[in-house]
Short mmCIF file of C-alpha atoms in Angstrom, two decimals:
data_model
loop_
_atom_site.label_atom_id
_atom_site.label_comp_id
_atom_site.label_asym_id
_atom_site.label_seq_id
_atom_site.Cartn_x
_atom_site.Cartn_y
_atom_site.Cartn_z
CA UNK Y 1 5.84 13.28 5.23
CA UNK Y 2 7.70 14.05 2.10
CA UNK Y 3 8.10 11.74 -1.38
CA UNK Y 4 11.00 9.46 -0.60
CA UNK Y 5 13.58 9.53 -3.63
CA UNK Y 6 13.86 6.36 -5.71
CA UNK Y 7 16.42 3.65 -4.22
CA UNK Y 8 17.89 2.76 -7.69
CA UNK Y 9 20.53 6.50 -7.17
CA UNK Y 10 22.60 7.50 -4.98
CA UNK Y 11 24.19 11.11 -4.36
CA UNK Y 12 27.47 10.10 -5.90
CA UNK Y 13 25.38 8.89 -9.17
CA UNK Y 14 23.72 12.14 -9.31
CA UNK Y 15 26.78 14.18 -8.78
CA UNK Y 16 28.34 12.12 -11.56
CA UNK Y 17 24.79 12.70 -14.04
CA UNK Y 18 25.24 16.86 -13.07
CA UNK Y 19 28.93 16.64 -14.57
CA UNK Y 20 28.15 15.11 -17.25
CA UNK Y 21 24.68 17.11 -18.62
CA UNK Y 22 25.32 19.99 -20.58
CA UNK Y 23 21.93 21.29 -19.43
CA UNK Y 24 22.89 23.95 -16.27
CA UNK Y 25 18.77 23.23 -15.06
CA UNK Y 26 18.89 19.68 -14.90
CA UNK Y 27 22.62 19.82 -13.11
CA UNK Y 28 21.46 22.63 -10.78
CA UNK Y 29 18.25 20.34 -9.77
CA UNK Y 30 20.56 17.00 -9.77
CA UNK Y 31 22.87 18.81 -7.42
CA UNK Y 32 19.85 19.29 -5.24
CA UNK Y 33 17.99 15.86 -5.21
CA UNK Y 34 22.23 14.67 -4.53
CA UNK Y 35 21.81 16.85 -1.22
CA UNK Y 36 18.71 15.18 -0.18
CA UNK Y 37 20.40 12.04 -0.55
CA UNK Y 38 22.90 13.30 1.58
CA UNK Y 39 20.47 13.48 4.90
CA UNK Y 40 20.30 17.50 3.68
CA UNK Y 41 16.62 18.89 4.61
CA UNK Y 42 14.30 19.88 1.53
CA UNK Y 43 14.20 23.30 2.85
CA UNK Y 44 17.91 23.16 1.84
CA UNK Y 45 17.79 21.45 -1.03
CA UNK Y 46 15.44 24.45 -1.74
CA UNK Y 47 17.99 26.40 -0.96
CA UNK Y 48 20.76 24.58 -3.00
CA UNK Y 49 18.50 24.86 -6.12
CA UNK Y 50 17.31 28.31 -5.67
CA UNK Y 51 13.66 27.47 -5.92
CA UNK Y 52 10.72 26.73 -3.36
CA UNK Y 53 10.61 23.43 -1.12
CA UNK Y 54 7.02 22.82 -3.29
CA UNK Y 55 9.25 23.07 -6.81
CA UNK Y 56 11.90 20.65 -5.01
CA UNK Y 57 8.86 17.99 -4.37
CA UNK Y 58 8.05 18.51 -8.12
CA UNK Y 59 11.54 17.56 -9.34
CA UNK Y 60 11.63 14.50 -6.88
CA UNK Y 61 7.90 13.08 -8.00
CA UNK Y 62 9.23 13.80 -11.39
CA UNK Y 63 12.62 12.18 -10.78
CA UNK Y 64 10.95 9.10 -9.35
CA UNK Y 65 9.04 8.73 -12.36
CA UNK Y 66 11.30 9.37 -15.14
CA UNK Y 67 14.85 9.84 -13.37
CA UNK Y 68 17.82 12.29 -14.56
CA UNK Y 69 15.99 12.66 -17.41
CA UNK Y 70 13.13 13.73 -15.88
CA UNK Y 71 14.83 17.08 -14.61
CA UNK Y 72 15.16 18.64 -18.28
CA UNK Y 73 13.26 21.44 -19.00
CA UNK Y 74 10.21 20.84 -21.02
CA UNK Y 75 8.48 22.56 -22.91
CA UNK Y 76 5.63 25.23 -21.28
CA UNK Y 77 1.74 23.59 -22.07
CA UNK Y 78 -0.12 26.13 -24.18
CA UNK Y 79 0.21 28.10 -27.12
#
């Protein structure tokens, strides 16, 4: 059964975030998690955002922690 998103967003919101962010990352992954709010299947959401369904379930536990701007890239653990 996969992560439900957080209720507090909507699509629209995170359609809105991706316009706004000057980061092309975080808008490709908001674009994504917006599609999944749609109805849209993680396996196309995967799709959407070029990556694995497994990376999409790491943006949305992410997301649900620390929202939009959870979805920035950080930076790599080790030296």
């Amino acid at each position: 059964m996969p992560i439900p998103l957080r209720a507090d967003f909507d699509a629209a919101g995170l359609r809105a975030a991706a316009r706004r962010t000057k980061d092309a990352a975080q808008a490709r992954r908001l674009l994504a998690l917006a599609a999944v709010y749609d109805g849209v299947s993680r396996t196309e959401a995967a799709r959407i955002g070029g990556v694995t369904v497994q990376i999409v379930r790491d943006w949305v536990v992410r997301f649900n922690a620390q929202g939009p701007t959870g979805l920035v890239d950080r930076k790599a653990p080790g030296q």
